[in-house]
Amino acid sequence: MENSTDPTAMNFILLGLFDYTKTHQVLFSLVFMTFIASLVGNILMILLIHTDPRLHTPMYFLLSQLSLMDLMLVSTIIPKMAANYLLNSRSISPAGCGSQIFLFLTLGGGECFLLAAMSYDRYVAICHPLRYHVLMSHKLCSQLVAGSWLLGGIDGLMQASAALSFPYCHSREIDHFFCEAPSLMRLVCADTTVFEFFMYICCILMLLIPLSLIVVSYSLILTAVLRMHSAAARKKALTTCSSHLVVVGMFYGTLMVIYMRPRSYHSVGHSKVVSAFYTIFTPVLNPLIYSVRNKDVKGAFRNWLGKTHAM
């Protein structure tokens, strides 16, 4: 296969998430509707934040970046999976595979640091409310967002380049629904010990460092909330932070299960389910989590609906 002159012979084969049974066709339809809902929800969240003056604050600016990352993530994974399923074609080129690895790690790594920035924003808002606009300036927000994208991009570029540099002399069938570095390593016929150690260290840095910052921020927030004398103030603070904590729990839980388990504990079926939750369902849940209990977002949505009907 490696010496074939047919360029398609160099392609990888994604075995996918679904078969062509009636049950799996129903599941595919549900996943595709979830994908559409994710696109609509995240695009709407971005539009509301950028068009409503009341949402022009650091917290919502960071939230708009989270929605952008989720929007790009589902667009990276689901359209290719859906096209392969509908066309009964499981092929993906090395360039397409490398692009998926790069974008997946860039967006995943960027989201790690962005969630840490959002926790810092909540810490400043609750623990230093009078200095909030000084400590969370527009310049600092832009730097935090740029740093999140940059660090994620560096991680994605290094791992995608390294993963595609190995010789693949086994079957090119990837037992997954998108190209992911750990799944790709199962096809390599060379020693991948050094790369897997490097990948593990990258995961520790990209996951545990931001997670540590989040834990520290919320420990300080909890201490400040417990000292509040007003029950209403405590409730407002906890309500504001609870949405972010739910998102952090879902995001870090799934990524740590995928990337920080020893290889001997990896199960292909289990990894597919966890990856599906992170890449398909989490992006659609984030806009719902941040909007259902948020008066500002609901108010902006009502205003948008009113303007739409008026037109």
CSV table of C-alpha atoms in Angstrom, one decimal:
chain,number,residue,atom,x,y,z
A,1,MET,CA,0.0,0.0,0.0
A,2,GLU,CA,2.8,2.4,0.9
A,3,ASN,CA,4.4,2.0,-2.6
A,4,SER,CA,1.1,2.4,-4.6
A,5,THR,CA,1.0,5.1,-7.2
A,6,ASP,CA,-2.7,5.6,-6.4
A,7,PRO,CA,-2.9,8.7,-4.2
A,8,THR,CA,-6.1,7.4,-2.5
A,9,ALA,CA,-4.1,4.4,-1.3
A,10,MET,CA,-2.3,6.7,1.1
A,11,ASN,CA,-5.6,7.8,2.6
A,12,PHE,CA,-6.7,6.7,6.1
A,13,ILE,CA,-10.0,4.9,6.6
A,14,LEU,CA,-12.3,6.1,9.4
A,15,LEU,CA,-14.4,3.2,10.6
A,16,GLY,CA,-16.9,5.7,12.0
A,17,LEU,CA,-19.4,5.8,14.8
A,18,PHE,CA,-22.5,4.2,13.1
A,19,ASP,CA,-23.4,1.2,11.0
A,20,TYR,CA,-26.2,1.1,8.5
A,21,THR,CA,-28.8,-0.5,10.7
A,22,LYS,CA,-32.1,1.2,11.4
A,23,THR,CA,-31.1,1.9,15.0
A,24,HIS,CA,-27.8,3.5,13.9
A,25,GLN,CA,-29.6,5.6,11.3
A,26,VAL,CA,-31.9,7.0,14.0
A,27,LEU,CA,-28.8,7.7,16.1
A,28,PHE,CA,-27.1,9.4,13.2
A,29,SER,CA,-30.2,11.6,12.7
A,30,LEU,CA,-30.1,12.6,16.3
A,31,VAL,CA,-26.4,13.4,16.1
A,32,PHE,CA,-26.9,15.5,13.0
A,33,MET,CA,-29.8,17.4,14.6
A,34,THR,CA,-27.6,18.0,17.6
A,35,PHE,CA,-24.9,19.4,15.3
A,36,ILE,CA,-27.4,21.8,13.7
A,37,ALA,CA,-28.6,22.9,17.2
A,38,SER,CA,-25.0,23.5,18.2
A,39,LEU,CA,-24.4,25.6,15.2
A,40,VAL,CA,-27.5,27.7,15.8
A,41,GLY,CA,-27.0,28.0,19.5
A,42,ASN,CA,-23.4,29.1,19.3
A,43,ILE,CA,-23.9,31.4,16.4
A,44,LEU,CA,-26.8,33.0,18.2
A,45,MET,CA,-24.8,33.4,21.3
A,46,ILE,CA,-22.0,35.2,19.4
A,47,LEU,CA,-24.4,37.5,17.6
A,48,LEU,CA,-26.2,38.4,20.8
A,49,ILE,CA,-23.0,39.2,22.6
A,50,HIS,CA,-21.6,41.4,19.8
A,51,THR,CA,-24.9,43.2,19.0
A,52,ASP,CA,-26.3,43.9,22.5
A,53,PRO,CA,-24.5,46.7,24.3
A,54,ARG,CA,-25.4,45.2,27.7
A,55,LEU,CA,-23.3,42.2,26.9
A,56,HIS,CA,-20.2,44.2,26.0
A,57,THR,CA,-18.4,43.1,29.2
A,58,PRO,CA,-15.2,41.0,29.8
A,59,MET,CA,-17.3,38.0,30.9
A,60,TYR,CA,-19.4,37.9,27.8
A,61,PHE,CA,-16.4,38.6,25.5
A,62,LEU,CA,-14.7,35.5,26.9
A,63,LEU,CA,-18.0,33.6,26.5
A,64,SER,CA,-18.2,34.6,22.9
A,65,GLN,CA,-14.8,33.1,22.3
A,66,LEU,CA,-15.9,29.9,24.0
A,67,SER,CA,-18.9,29.8,21.6
A,68,LEU,CA,-16.5,30.4,18.7
A,69,MET,CA,-14.3,27.5,19.7
A,70,ASP,CA,-17.3,25.2,20.2
A,71,LEU,CA,-18.6,26.3,16.8
A,72,MET,CA,-15.3,25.5,15.1
A,73,LEU,CA,-14.9,22.2,16.9
A,74,VAL,CA,-18.2,20.7,15.7
A,75,SER,CA,-17.5,22.1,12.2
A,76,THR,CA,-14.1,20.3,12.2
A,77,ILE,CA,-15.5,16.9,13.2
A,78,ILE,CA,-19.2,16.4,12.3
A,79,PRO,CA,-19.5,17.5,8.6
A,80,LYS,CA,-16.8,15.0,7.5
A,81,MET,CA,-18.3,12.3,9.6
A,82,ALA,CA,-21.8,13.0,8.2
A,83,ALA,CA,-20.5,13.2,4.6
A,84,ASN,CA,-18.6,9.8,4.9
A,85,TYR,CA,-21.7,8.2,6.4
A,86,LEU,CA,-24.2,9.6,3.8
A,87,LEU,CA,-21.9,8.8,0.8
A,88,ASN,CA,-20.8,5.5,2.2
A,89,SER,CA,-17.2,6.6,2.0
A,90,ARG,CA,-14.8,6.3,4.9
A,91,SER,CA,-11.7,7.8,3.4
A,92,ILE,CA,-9.8,10.8,4.7
A,93,SER,CA,-6.6,12.1,3.2
A,94,PRO,CA,-3.4,12.5,5.3
A,95,ALA,CA,-3.8,16.3,5.0
A,96,GLY,CA,-7.4,16.1,6.1
A,97,CYS,CA,-6.4,13.8,9.0
A,98,GLY,CA,-3.6,16.2,10.0
A,99,SER,CA,-6.0,19.2,9.9
A,100,GLN,CA,-8.5,17.4,12.2
A,101,ILE,CA,-5.7,16.6,14.7
A,102,PHE,CA,-4.4,20.2,14.6
A,103,LEU,CA,-7.8,21.9,14.9
A,104,PHE,CA,-9.0,19.4,17.5
A,105,LEU,CA,-6.0,20.0,19.8
A,106,THR,CA,-5.9,23.7,19.0
A,107,LEU,CA,-9.5,24.2,20.0
A,108,GLY,CA,-9.3,21.8,23.0
A,109,GLY,CA,-6.1,23.3,24.3
A,110,GLY,CA,-7.3,26.9,23.7
A,111,GLU,CA,-10.6,26.1,25.6
A,112,CYS,CA,-8.6,24.8,28.5
A,113,PHE,CA,-6.8,28.2,29.0
A,114,LEU,CA,-10.0,30.1,28.1
A,115,LEU,CA,-11.9,28.4,30.9
A,116,ALA,CA,-9.1,29.4,33.2
A,117,ALA,CA,-9.4,33.0,32.0
A,118,MET,CA,-13.1,32.9,32.7
A,119,SER,CA,-12.6,31.6,36.2
A,120,TYR,CA,-10.2,34.5,36.8
A,121,ASP,CA,-12.8,36.9,35.5
A,122,ARG,CA,-15.3,35.5,38.0
A,123,TYR,CA,-12.7,35.7,40.8
A,124,VAL,CA,-12.1,39.4,40.1
A,125,ALA,CA,-15.9,40.1,39.7
A,126,ILE,CA,-16.7,38.6,43.1
A,127,CYS,CA,-13.6,39.2,45.2
A,128,HIS,CA,-12.6,42.6,43.8
A,129,PRO,CA,-15.9,44.1,42.4
A,130,LEU,CA,-14.8,47.8,42.8
A,131,ARG,CA,-11.6,47.2,40.8
A,132,TYR,CA,-13.2,44.9,38.2
A,133,HIS,CA,-12.9,47.2,35.2
A,134,VAL,CA,-9.3,48.0,36.0
A,135,LEU,CA,-8.2,44.4,36.6
A,136,MET,CA,-10.2,43.0,33.7
A,137,SER,CA,-9.4,45.6,31.1
A,138,HIS,CA,-10.2,45.2,27.4
A,139,LYS,CA,-6.4,44.9,26.8
A,140,LEU,CA,-6.0,42.1,29.3
A,141,CYS,CA,-9.1,40.2,27.9
A,142,SER,CA,-7.6,40.4,24.4
A,143,GLN,CA,-4.3,39.1,25.7
A,144,LEU,CA,-5.9,36.2,27.6
A,145,VAL,CA,-7.9,35.2,24.5
A,146,ALA,CA,-4.9,35.6,22.2
A,147,GLY,CA,-2.7,33.5,24.6
A,148,SER,CA,-5.4,30.8,24.7
A,149,TRP,CA,-5.5,30.5,20.9
A,150,LEU,CA,-1.7,30.7,20.6
A,151,LEU,CA,-1.0,28.0,23.2
A,152,GLY,CA,-3.6,25.7,21.8
A,153,GLY,CA,-2.2,26.3,18.3
A,154,ILE,CA,1.3,25.4,19.3
A,155,ASP,CA,0.2,22.2,21.0
A,156,GLY,CA,-1.9,21.3,17.9
A,157,LEU,CA,0.9,22.0,15.4
A,158,MET,CA,3.5,20.0,17.3
A,159,GLN,CA,1.3,17.0,17.9
A,160,ALA,CA,-0.2,16.9,14.4
A,161,SER,CA,3.3,17.2,12.7
A,162,ALA,CA,4.8,14.5,14.9
A,163,ALA,CA,1.8,12.1,14.5
A,164,LEU,CA,2.0,12.3,10.7
A,165,SER,CA,5.8,11.8,10.6
A,166,PHE,CA,5.6,8.1,11.6
A,167,PRO,CA,5.5,5.3,9.1
A,168,TYR,CA,2.1,3.5,8.9
A,169,CYS,CA,2.8,0.0,7.7
A,170,HIS,CA,-0.2,-1.6,9.3
A,171,SER,CA,-3.8,-1.3,8.1
A,172,ARG,CA,-4.8,2.4,7.7
A,173,GLU,CA,-8.1,1.8,9.3
A,174,ILE,CA,-8.7,4.2,12.2
A,175,ASP,CA,-11.3,2.8,14.6
A,176,HIS,CA,-12.8,6.2,15.3
A,177,PHE,CA,-15.1,8.8,13.7
A,178,PHE,CA,-12.4,11.4,13.3
A,179,CYS,CA,-8.6,11.6,13.3
A,180,GLU,CA,-7.3,11.6,16.8
A,181,ALA,CA,-3.6,11.2,17.8
A,182,PRO,CA,-4.1,8.3,20.2
A,183,SER,CA,-6.1,6.3,17.7
A,184,LEU,CA,-3.6,7.1,15.0
A,185,MET,CA,-0.7,5.7,17.1
A,186,ARG,CA,-2.3,2.2,17.0
A,187,LEU,CA,-1.4,2.1,13.3
A,188,VAL,CA,2.3,3.0,13.6
A,189,CYS,CA,4.8,0.3,13.0
A,190,ALA,CA,7.7,2.2,14.7
A,191,ASP,CA,8.4,2.7,18.4
A,192,THR,CA,6.1,5.5,19.6
A,193,THR,CA,7.2,5.5,23.3
A,194,VAL,CA,8.9,8.9,23.1
A,195,PHE,CA,6.1,10.5,21.3
A,196,GLU,CA,3.4,9.1,23.6
A,197,PHE,CA,5.5,10.3,26.6
A,198,PHE,CA,5.7,13.8,24.9
A,199,MET,CA,2.0,13.7,24.2
A,200,TYR,CA,1.3,12.8,27.9
A,201,ILE,CA,3.4,15.7,29.1
A,202,CYS,CA,1.6,18.1,26.7
A,203,CYS,CA,-1.7,16.9,28.1
A,204,ILE,CA,-0.6,17.4,31.7
A,205,LEU,CA,0.6,21.0,30.8
A,206,MET,CA,-2.6,21.8,28.8
A,207,LEU,CA,-5.0,20.3,31.2
A,208,LEU,CA,-3.6,20.4,34.7
A,209,ILE,CA,-2.1,23.9,34.7
A,210,PRO,CA,-5.3,25.6,33.7
A,211,LEU,CA,-7.3,23.3,35.9
A,212,SER,CA,-5.1,24.2,38.9
A,213,LEU,CA,-5.7,27.9,38.2
A,214,ILE,CA,-9.5,27.2,38.0
A,215,VAL,CA,-9.4,25.4,41.4
A,216,VAL,CA,-7.4,28.2,43.0
A,217,SER,CA,-9.8,30.8,41.6
A,218,TYR,CA,-12.9,29.0,42.8
A,219,SER,CA,-11.4,28.3,46.2
A,220,LEU,CA,-10.9,32.0,46.7
A,221,ILE,CA,-14.4,32.7,45.3
A,222,LEU,CA,-15.9,30.2,47.8
A,223,THR,CA,-14.1,31.8,50.7
A,224,ALA,CA,-15.4,35.2,49.7
A,225,VAL,CA,-18.9,33.9,49.2
A,226,LEU,CA,-19.0,32.3,52.6
A,227,ARG,CA,-18.0,35.6,54.2
A,228,MET,CA,-20.9,37.5,52.5
A,229,HIS,CA,-23.5,38.7,55.0
A,230,SER,CA,-26.3,39.0,52.4
A,231,ALA,CA,-28.0,35.8,51.4
A,232,ALA,CA,-29.1,37.5,48.1
A,233,ALA,CA,-25.5,38.3,47.3
A,234,ARG,CA,-24.4,34.8,48.0
A,235,LYS,CA,-27.1,33.3,45.8
A,236,LYS,CA,-26.2,35.7,42.9
A,237,ALA,CA,-22.5,34.8,43.2
A,238,LEU,CA,-23.2,31.1,43.3
A,239,THR,CA,-25.6,31.3,40.4
A,240,THR,CA,-23.1,33.2,38.3
A,241,CYS,CA,-20.4,30.6,39.0
A,242,SER,CA,-22.4,27.4,38.8
A,243,SER,CA,-22.8,27.6,35.0
A,244,HIS,CA,-19.1,27.9,34.5
A,245,LEU,CA,-18.4,25.1,37.0
A,246,VAL,CA,-20.8,22.7,35.1
A,247,VAL,CA,-19.0,23.5,31.8
A,248,VAL,CA,-15.6,23.0,33.4
A,249,GLY,CA,-16.6,19.7,34.9
A,250,MET,CA,-17.9,18.3,31.5
A,251,PHE,CA,-15.0,19.6,29.5
A,252,TYR,CA,-12.1,18.5,31.8
A,253,GLY,CA,-13.8,15.2,32.7
A,254,THR,CA,-14.0,14.0,29.2
A,255,LEU,CA,-10.6,15.2,28.1
A,256,MET,CA,-8.9,13.6,31.1
A,257,VAL,CA,-10.6,10.3,30.4
A,258,ILE,CA,-9.4,10.4,26.8
A,259,TYR,CA,-5.8,11.7,27.2
A,260,MET,CA,-4.6,11.0,30.7
A,261,ARG,CA,-5.4,7.3,31.1
A,262,PRO,CA,-2.6,4.8,30.7
A,263,ARG,CA,-2.6,3.1,27.3
A,264,SER,CA,-3.4,-0.3,28.8
A,265,TYR,CA,-6.7,1.1,30.1
A,266,HIS,CA,-7.8,2.4,26.7
A,267,SER,CA,-10.9,0.9,25.2
A,268,VAL,CA,-11.8,1.8,21.6
A,269,GLY,CA,-15.6,1.6,22.2
A,270,HIS,CA,-15.3,3.6,25.5
A,271,SER,CA,-13.1,6.3,23.8
A,272,LYS,CA,-15.6,6.7,21.0
A,273,VAL,CA,-18.4,7.3,23.4
A,274,VAL,CA,-16.4,9.8,25.5
A,275,SER,CA,-15.1,11.6,22.4
A,276,ALA,CA,-18.7,11.8,21.0
A,277,PHE,CA,-19.9,13.4,24.2
A,278,TYR,CA,-17.1,16.0,24.0
A,279,THR,CA,-17.2,16.8,20.3
A,280,ILE,CA,-20.9,16.5,19.7
A,281,PHE,CA,-22.9,17.1,22.8
A,282,THR,CA,-20.8,19.5,24.9
A,283,PRO,CA,-20.8,22.2,22.3
A,284,VAL,CA,-24.6,22.3,22.2
A,285,LEU,CA,-24.9,22.2,26.0
A,286,ASN,CA,-22.6,25.2,26.6
A,287,PRO,CA,-25.0,27.9,25.1
A,288,LEU,CA,-27.9,26.3,27.0
A,289,ILE,CA,-26.0,26.3,30.3
A,290,TYR,CA,-24.9,29.9,30.0
A,291,SER,CA,-28.3,31.2,28.8
A,292,VAL,CA,-31.0,29.3,30.7
A,293,ARG,CA,-30.1,30.9,34.1
A,294,ASN,CA,-28.7,34.2,32.7
A,295,LYS,CA,-31.0,37.1,32.8
A,296,ASP,CA,-28.8,39.3,30.6
A,297,VAL,CA,-28.6,36.7,27.8
A,298,LYS,CA,-32.4,36.0,28.0
A,299,GLY,CA,-33.1,39.8,27.9
A,300,ALA,CA,-30.8,40.2,24.9
A,301,PHE,CA,-32.6,37.3,23.2
A,302,ARG,CA,-36.0,38.8,23.8
A,303,ASN,CA,-34.8,42.2,22.4
A,304,TRP,CA,-33.4,40.4,19.4
A,305,LEU,CA,-36.7,38.6,18.8
A,306,GLY,CA,-38.6,41.9,19.2
A,307,LYS,CA,-36.4,43.6,16.6
A,308,THR,CA,-36.8,40.6,14.3
A,309,HIS,CA,-40.6,40.7,14.5
A,310,ALA,CA,-40.6,44.5,14.0
A,311,MET,CA,-38.7,44.1,10.7
